[in-house]
mmCIF file with all atom_site columns, C-alpha atoms in Angstrom:
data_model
loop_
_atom_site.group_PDB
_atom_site.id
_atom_site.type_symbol
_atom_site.label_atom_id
_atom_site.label_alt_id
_atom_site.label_comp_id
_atom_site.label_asym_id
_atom_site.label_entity_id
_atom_site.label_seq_id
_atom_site.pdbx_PDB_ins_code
_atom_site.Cartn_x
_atom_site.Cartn_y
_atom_site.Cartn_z
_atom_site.occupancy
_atom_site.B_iso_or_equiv
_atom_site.pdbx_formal_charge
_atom_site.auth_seq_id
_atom_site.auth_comp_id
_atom_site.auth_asym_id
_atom_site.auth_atom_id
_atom_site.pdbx_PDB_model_num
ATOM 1   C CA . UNK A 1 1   ? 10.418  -109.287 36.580 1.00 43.00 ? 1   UNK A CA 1
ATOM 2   C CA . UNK A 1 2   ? 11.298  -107.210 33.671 1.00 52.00 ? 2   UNK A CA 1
ATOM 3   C CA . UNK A 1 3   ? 10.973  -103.550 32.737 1.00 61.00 ? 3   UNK A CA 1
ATOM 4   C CA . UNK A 1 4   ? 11.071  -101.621 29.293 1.00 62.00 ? 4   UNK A CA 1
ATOM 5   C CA . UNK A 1 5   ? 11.953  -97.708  29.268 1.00 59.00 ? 5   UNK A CA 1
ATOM 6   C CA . UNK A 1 6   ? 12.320  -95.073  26.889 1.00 58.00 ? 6   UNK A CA 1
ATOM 7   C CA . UNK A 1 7   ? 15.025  -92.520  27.138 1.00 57.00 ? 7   UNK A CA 1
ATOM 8   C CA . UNK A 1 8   ? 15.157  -88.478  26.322 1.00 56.00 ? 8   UNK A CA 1
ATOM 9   C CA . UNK A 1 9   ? 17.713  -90.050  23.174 1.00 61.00 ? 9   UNK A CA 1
ATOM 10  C CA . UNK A 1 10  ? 15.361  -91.994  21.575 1.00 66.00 ? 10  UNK A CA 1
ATOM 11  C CA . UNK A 1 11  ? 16.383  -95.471  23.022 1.00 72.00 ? 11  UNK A CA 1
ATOM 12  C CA . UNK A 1 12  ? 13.919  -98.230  24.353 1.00 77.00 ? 12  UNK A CA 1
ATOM 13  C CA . UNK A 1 13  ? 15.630  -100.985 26.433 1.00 77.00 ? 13  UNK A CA 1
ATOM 14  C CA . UNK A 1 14  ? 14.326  -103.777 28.372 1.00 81.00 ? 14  UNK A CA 1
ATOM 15  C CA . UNK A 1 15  ? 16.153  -104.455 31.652 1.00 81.00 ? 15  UNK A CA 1
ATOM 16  C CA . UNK A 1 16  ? 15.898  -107.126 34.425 1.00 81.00 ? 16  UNK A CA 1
ATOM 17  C CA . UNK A 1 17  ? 14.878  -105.181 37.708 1.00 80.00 ? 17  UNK A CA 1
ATOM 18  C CA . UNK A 1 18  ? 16.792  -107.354 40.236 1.00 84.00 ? 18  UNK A CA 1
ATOM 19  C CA . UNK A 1 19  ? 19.873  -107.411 38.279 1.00 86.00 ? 19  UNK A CA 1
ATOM 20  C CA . UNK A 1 20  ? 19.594  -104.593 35.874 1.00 83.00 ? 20  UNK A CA 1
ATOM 21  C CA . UNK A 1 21  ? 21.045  -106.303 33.073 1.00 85.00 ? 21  UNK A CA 1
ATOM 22  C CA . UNK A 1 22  ? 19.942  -105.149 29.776 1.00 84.00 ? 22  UNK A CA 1
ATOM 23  C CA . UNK A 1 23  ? 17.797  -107.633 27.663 1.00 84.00 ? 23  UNK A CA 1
ATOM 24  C CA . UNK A 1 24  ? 17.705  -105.598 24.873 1.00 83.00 ? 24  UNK A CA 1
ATOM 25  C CA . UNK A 1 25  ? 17.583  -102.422 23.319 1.00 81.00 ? 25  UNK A CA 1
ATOM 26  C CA . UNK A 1 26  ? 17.697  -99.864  20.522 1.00 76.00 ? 26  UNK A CA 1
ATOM 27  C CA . UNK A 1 27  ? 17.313  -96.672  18.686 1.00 74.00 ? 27  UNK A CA 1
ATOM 28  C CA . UNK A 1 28  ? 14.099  -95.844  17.713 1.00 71.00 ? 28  UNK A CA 1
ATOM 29  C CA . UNK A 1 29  ? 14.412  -93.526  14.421 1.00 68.00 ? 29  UNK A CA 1
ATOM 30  C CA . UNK A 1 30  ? 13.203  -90.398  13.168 1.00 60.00 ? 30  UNK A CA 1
ATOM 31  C CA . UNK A 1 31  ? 10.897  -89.277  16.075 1.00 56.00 ? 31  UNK A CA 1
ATOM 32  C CA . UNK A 1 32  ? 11.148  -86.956  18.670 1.00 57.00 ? 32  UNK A CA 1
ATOM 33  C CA . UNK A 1 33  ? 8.776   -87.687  22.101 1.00 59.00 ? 33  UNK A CA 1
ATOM 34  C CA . UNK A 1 34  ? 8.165   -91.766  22.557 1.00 65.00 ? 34  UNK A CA 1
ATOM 35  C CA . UNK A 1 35  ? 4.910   -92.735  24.670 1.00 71.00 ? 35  UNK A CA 1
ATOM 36  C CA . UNK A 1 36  ? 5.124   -94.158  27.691 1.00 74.00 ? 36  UNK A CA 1
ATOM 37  C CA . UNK A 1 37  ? 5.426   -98.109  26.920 1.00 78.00 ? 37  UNK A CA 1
ATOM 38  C CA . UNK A 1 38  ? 2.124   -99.711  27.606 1.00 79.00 ? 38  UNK A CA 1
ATOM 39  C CA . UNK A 1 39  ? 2.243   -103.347 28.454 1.00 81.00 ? 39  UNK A CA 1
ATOM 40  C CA . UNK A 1 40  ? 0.530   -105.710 26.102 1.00 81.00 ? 40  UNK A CA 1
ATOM 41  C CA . UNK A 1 41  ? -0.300  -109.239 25.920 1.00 77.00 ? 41  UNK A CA 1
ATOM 42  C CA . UNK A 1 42  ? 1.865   -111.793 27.891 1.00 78.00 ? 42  UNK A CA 1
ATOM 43  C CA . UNK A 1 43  ? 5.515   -110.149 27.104 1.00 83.00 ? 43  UNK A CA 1
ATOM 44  C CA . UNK A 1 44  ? 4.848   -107.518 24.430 1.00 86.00 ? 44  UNK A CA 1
ATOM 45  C CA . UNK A 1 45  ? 4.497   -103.236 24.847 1.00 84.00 ? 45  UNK A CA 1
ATOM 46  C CA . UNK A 1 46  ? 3.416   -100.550 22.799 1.00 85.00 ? 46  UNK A CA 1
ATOM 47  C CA . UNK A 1 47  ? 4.886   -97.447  21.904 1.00 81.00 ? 47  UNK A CA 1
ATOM 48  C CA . UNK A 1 48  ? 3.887   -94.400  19.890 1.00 80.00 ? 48  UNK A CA 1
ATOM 49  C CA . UNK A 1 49  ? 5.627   -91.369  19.127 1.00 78.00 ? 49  UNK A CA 1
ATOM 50  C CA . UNK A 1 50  ? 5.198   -87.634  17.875 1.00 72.00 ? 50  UNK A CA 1
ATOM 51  C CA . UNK A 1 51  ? 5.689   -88.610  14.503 1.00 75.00 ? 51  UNK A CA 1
ATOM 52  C CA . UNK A 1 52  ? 2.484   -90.666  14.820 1.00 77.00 ? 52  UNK A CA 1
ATOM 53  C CA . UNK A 1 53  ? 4.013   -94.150  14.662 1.00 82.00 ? 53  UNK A CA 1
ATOM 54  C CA . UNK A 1 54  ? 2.152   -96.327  16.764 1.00 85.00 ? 54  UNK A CA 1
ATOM 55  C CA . UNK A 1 55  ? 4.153   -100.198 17.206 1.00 86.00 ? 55  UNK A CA 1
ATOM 56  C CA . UNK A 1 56  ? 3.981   -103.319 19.020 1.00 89.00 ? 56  UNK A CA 1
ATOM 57  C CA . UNK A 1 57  ? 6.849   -104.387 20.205 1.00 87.00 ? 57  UNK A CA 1
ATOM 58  C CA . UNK A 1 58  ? 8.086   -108.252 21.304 1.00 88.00 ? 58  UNK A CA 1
ATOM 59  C CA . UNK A 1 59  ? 9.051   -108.561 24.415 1.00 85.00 ? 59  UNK A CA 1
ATOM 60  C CA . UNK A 1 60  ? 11.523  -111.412 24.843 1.00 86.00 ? 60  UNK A CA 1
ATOM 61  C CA . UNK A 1 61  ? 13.091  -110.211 21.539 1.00 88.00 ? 61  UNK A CA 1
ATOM 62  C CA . UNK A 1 62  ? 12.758  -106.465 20.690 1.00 86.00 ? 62  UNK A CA 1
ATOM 63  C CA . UNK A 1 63  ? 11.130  -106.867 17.051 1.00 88.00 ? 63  UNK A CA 1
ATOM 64  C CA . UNK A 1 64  ? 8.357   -104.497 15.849 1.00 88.00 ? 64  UNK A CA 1
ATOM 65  C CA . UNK A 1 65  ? 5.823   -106.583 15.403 1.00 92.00 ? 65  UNK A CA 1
ATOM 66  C CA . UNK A 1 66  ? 3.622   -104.311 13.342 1.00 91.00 ? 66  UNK A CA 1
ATOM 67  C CA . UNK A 1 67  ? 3.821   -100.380 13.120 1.00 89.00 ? 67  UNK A CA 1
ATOM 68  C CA . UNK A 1 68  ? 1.059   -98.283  12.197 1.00 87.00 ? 68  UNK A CA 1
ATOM 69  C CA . UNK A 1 69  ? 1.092   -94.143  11.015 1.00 84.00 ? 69  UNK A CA 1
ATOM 70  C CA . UNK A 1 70  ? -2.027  -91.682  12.146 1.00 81.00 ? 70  UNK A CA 1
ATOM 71  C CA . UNK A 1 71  ? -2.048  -88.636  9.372  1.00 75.00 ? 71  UNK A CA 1
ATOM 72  C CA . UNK A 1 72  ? 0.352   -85.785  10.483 1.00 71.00 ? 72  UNK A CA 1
ATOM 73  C CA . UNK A 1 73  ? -1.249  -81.877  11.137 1.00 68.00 ? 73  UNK A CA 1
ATOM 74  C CA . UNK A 1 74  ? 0.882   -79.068  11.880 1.00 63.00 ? 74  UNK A CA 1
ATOM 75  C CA . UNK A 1 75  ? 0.126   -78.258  15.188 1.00 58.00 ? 75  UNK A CA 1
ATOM 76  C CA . UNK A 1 76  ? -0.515  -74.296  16.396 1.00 56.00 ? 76  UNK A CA 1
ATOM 77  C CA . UNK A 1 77  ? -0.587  -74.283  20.118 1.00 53.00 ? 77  UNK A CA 1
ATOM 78  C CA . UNK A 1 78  ? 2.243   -72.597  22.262 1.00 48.00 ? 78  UNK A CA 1
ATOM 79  C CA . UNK A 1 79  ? 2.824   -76.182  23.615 1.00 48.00 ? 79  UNK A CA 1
ATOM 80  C CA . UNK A 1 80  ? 3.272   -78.030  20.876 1.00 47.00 ? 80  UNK A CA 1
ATOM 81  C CA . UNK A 1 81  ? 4.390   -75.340  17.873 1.00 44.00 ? 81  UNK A CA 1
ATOM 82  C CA . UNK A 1 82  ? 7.006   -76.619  16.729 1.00 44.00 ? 82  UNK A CA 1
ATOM 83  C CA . UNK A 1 83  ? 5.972   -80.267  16.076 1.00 46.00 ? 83  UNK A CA 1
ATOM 84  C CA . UNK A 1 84  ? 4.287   -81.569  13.213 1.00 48.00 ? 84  UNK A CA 1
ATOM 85  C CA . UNK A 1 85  ? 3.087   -84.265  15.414 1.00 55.00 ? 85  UNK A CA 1
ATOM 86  C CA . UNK A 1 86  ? 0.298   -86.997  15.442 1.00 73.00 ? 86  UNK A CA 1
ATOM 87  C CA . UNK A 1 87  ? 0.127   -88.908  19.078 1.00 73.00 ? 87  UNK A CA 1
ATOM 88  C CA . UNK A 1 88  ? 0.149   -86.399  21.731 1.00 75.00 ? 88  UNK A CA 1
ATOM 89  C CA . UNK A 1 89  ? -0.277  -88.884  24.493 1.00 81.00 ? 89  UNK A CA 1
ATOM 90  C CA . UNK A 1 90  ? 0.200   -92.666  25.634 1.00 84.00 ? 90  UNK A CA 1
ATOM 91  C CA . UNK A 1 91  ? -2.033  -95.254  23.924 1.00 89.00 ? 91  UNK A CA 1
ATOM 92  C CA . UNK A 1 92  ? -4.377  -97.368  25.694 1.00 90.00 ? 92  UNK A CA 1
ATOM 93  C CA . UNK A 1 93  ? -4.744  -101.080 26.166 1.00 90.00 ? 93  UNK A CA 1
ATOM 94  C CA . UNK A 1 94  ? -8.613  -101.719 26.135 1.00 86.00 ? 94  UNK A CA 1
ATOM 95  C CA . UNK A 1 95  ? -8.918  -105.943 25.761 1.00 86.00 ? 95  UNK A CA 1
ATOM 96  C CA . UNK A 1 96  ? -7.715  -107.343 22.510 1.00 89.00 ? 96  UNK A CA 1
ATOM 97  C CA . UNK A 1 97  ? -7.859  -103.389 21.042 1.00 91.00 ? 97  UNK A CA 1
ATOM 98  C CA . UNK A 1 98  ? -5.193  -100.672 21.049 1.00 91.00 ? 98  UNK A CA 1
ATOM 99  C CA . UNK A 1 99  ? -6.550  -96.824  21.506 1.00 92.00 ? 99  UNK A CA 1
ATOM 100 C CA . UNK A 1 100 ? -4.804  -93.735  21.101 1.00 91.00 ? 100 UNK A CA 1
ATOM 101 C CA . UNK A 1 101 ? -5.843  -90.385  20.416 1.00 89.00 ? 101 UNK A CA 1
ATOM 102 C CA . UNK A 1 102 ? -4.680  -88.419  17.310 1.00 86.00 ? 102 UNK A CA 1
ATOM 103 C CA . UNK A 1 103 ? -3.668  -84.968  16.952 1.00 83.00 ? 103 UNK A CA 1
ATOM 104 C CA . UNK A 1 104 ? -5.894  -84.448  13.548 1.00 84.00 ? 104 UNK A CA 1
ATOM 105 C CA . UNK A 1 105 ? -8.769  -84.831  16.304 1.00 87.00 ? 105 UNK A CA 1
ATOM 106 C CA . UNK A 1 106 ? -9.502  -88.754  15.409 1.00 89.00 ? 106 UNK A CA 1
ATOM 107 C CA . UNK A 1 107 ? -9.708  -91.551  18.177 1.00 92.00 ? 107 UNK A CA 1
ATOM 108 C CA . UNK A 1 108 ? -8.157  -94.630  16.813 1.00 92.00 ? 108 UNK A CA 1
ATOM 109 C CA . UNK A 1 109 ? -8.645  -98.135  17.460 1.00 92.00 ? 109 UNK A CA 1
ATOM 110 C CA . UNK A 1 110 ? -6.301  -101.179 16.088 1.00 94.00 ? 110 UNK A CA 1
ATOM 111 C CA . UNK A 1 111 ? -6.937  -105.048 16.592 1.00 94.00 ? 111 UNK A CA 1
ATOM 112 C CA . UNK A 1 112 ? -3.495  -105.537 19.193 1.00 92.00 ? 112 UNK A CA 1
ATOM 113 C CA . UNK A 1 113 ? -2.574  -108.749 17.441 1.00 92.00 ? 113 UNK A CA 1
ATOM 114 C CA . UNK A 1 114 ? -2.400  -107.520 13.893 1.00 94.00 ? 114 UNK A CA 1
ATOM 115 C CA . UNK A 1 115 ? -2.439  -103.897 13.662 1.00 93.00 ? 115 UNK A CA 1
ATOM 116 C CA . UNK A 1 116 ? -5.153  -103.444 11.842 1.00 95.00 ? 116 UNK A CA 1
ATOM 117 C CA . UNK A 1 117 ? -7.252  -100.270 12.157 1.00 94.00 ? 117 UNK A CA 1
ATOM 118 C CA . UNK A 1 118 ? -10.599 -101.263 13.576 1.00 94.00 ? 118 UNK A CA 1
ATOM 119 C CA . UNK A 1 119 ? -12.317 -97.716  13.228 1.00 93.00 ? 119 UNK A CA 1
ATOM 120 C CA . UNK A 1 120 ? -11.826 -93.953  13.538 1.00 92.00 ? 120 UNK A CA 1
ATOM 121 C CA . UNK A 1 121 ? -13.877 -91.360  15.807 1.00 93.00 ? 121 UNK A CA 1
ATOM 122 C CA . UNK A 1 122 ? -13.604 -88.360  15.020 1.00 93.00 ? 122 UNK A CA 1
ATOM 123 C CA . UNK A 1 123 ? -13.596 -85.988  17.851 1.00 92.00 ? 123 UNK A CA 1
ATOM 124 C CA . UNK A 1 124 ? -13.132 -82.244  16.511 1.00 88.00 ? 124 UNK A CA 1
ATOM 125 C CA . UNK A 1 125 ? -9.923  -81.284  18.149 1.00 87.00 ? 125 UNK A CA 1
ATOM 126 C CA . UNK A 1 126 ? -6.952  -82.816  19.095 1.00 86.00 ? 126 UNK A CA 1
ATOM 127 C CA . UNK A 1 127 ? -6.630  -85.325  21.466 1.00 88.00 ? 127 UNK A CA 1
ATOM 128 C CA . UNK A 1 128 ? -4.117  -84.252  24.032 1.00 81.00 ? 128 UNK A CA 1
ATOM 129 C CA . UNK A 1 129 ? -4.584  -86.748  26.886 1.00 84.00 ? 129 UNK A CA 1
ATOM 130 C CA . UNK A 1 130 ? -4.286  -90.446  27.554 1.00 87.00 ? 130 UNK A CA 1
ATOM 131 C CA . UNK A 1 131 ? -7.651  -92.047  26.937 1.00 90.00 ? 131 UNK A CA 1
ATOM 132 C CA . UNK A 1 132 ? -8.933  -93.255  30.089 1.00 90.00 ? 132 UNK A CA 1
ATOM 133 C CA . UNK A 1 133 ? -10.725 -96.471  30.090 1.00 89.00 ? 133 UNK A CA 1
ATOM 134 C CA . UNK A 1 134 ? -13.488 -97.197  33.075 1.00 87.00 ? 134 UNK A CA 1
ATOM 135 C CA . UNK A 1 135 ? -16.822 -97.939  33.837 1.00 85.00 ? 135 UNK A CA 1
ATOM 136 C CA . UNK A 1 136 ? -17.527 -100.081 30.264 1.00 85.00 ? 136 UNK A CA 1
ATOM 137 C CA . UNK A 1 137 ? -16.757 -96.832  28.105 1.00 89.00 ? 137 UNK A CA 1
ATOM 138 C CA . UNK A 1 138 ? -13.773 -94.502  26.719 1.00 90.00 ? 138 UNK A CA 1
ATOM 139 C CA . UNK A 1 139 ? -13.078 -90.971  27.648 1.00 92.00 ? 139 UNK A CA 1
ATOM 140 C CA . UNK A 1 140 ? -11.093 -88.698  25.686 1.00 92.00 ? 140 UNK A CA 1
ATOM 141 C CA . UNK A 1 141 ? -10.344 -85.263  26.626 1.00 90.00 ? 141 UNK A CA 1
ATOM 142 C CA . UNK A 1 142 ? -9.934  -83.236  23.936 1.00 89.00 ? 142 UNK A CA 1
ATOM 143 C CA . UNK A 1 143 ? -7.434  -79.451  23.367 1.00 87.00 ? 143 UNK A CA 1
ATOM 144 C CA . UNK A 1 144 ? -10.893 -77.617  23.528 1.00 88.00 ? 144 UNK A CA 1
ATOM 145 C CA . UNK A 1 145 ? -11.278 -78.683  26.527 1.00 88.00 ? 145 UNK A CA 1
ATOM 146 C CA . UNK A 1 146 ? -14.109 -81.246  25.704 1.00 91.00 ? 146 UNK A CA 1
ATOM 147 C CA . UNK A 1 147 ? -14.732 -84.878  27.548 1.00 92.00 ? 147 UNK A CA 1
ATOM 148 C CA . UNK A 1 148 ? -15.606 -86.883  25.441 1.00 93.00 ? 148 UNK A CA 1
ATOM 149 C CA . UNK A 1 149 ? -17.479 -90.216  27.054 1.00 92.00 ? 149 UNK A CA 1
ATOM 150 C CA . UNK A 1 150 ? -17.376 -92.973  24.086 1.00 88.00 ? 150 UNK A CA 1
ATOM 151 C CA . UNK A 1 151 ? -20.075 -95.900  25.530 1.00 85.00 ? 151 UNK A CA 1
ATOM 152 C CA . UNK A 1 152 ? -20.227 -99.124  23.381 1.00 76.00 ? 152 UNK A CA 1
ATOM 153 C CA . UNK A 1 153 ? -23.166 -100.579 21.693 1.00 72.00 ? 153 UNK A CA 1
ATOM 154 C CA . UNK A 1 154 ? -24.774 -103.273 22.869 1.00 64.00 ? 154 UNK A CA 1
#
């Protein structure tokens, strides 16, 4: 059993949890806050940051797989006024898809295998929480304090 981390300084490791030895690791440049790392396919997690990188990283290795940008906005909230951010919170994991929630107020979607965006939603307003996936749709809460509830076509 394996775990990978993100530090306050920028680093993402991947450590063995009975042993705590240190697969691999490194410095992740030119951001500020890194996501939580969401696990995806068999080995692999993604990350995104402030900046509004959004990557897939290998697992066994530590390669970036494929990296993606979402537009930068200034931000003017108390919270947040000093960033000129794009990913306010963790991206999601929904099948073979990758969601995350963008500052300029659009709801992304990438294919997880090759990065490619799949489509854009825009919402209005930033998107300031974790997309929560449940009951065959997508909600996004949004800084106007919207819900959004995204259900699928069938």
């Amino acid at each position: 059993v394996v775990s990978v981390a993100t530090t306050d300084h920028w680093h993402v490791f991947k450590t063995e949890i009975a042993t705590g030895r240190v697969v691999w690791s490194f410095r992740w440049k030119k951001t500020s806050t890194l996501s939580t790392p969401v696990p995806c396919g068999k080995d692999d997690v993604v990350l995104a940051d402030l900046h509004g990188k959004v990557s897939r990283i290998h697992g066994p290795t530590g390669t970036v797989l494929w990296q993606r940008r979402l537009p930068r906005v200034k931000i003017n909230t108390s919270c947040y006024s000093r960033a000129k951010g794009c990913v306010l919170c963790d991206p999601v994991v929904c099948g073979d898809t990758l969601v995350v929630g963008g500052a300029d107020g659009g709801l992304y979607s990438f294919d997880m295998e090759s990065g490619e965006r799949l489509w854009r939603l825009e919402l209005g307003s930033p998107v300031n929480c974790t997309v929560a996936v449940g009951n065959d749709a997508l909600y996004a809460a949004t800084f106007d304090g919207t819900v959004h509830a995204l259900i699928p076509k069938k």
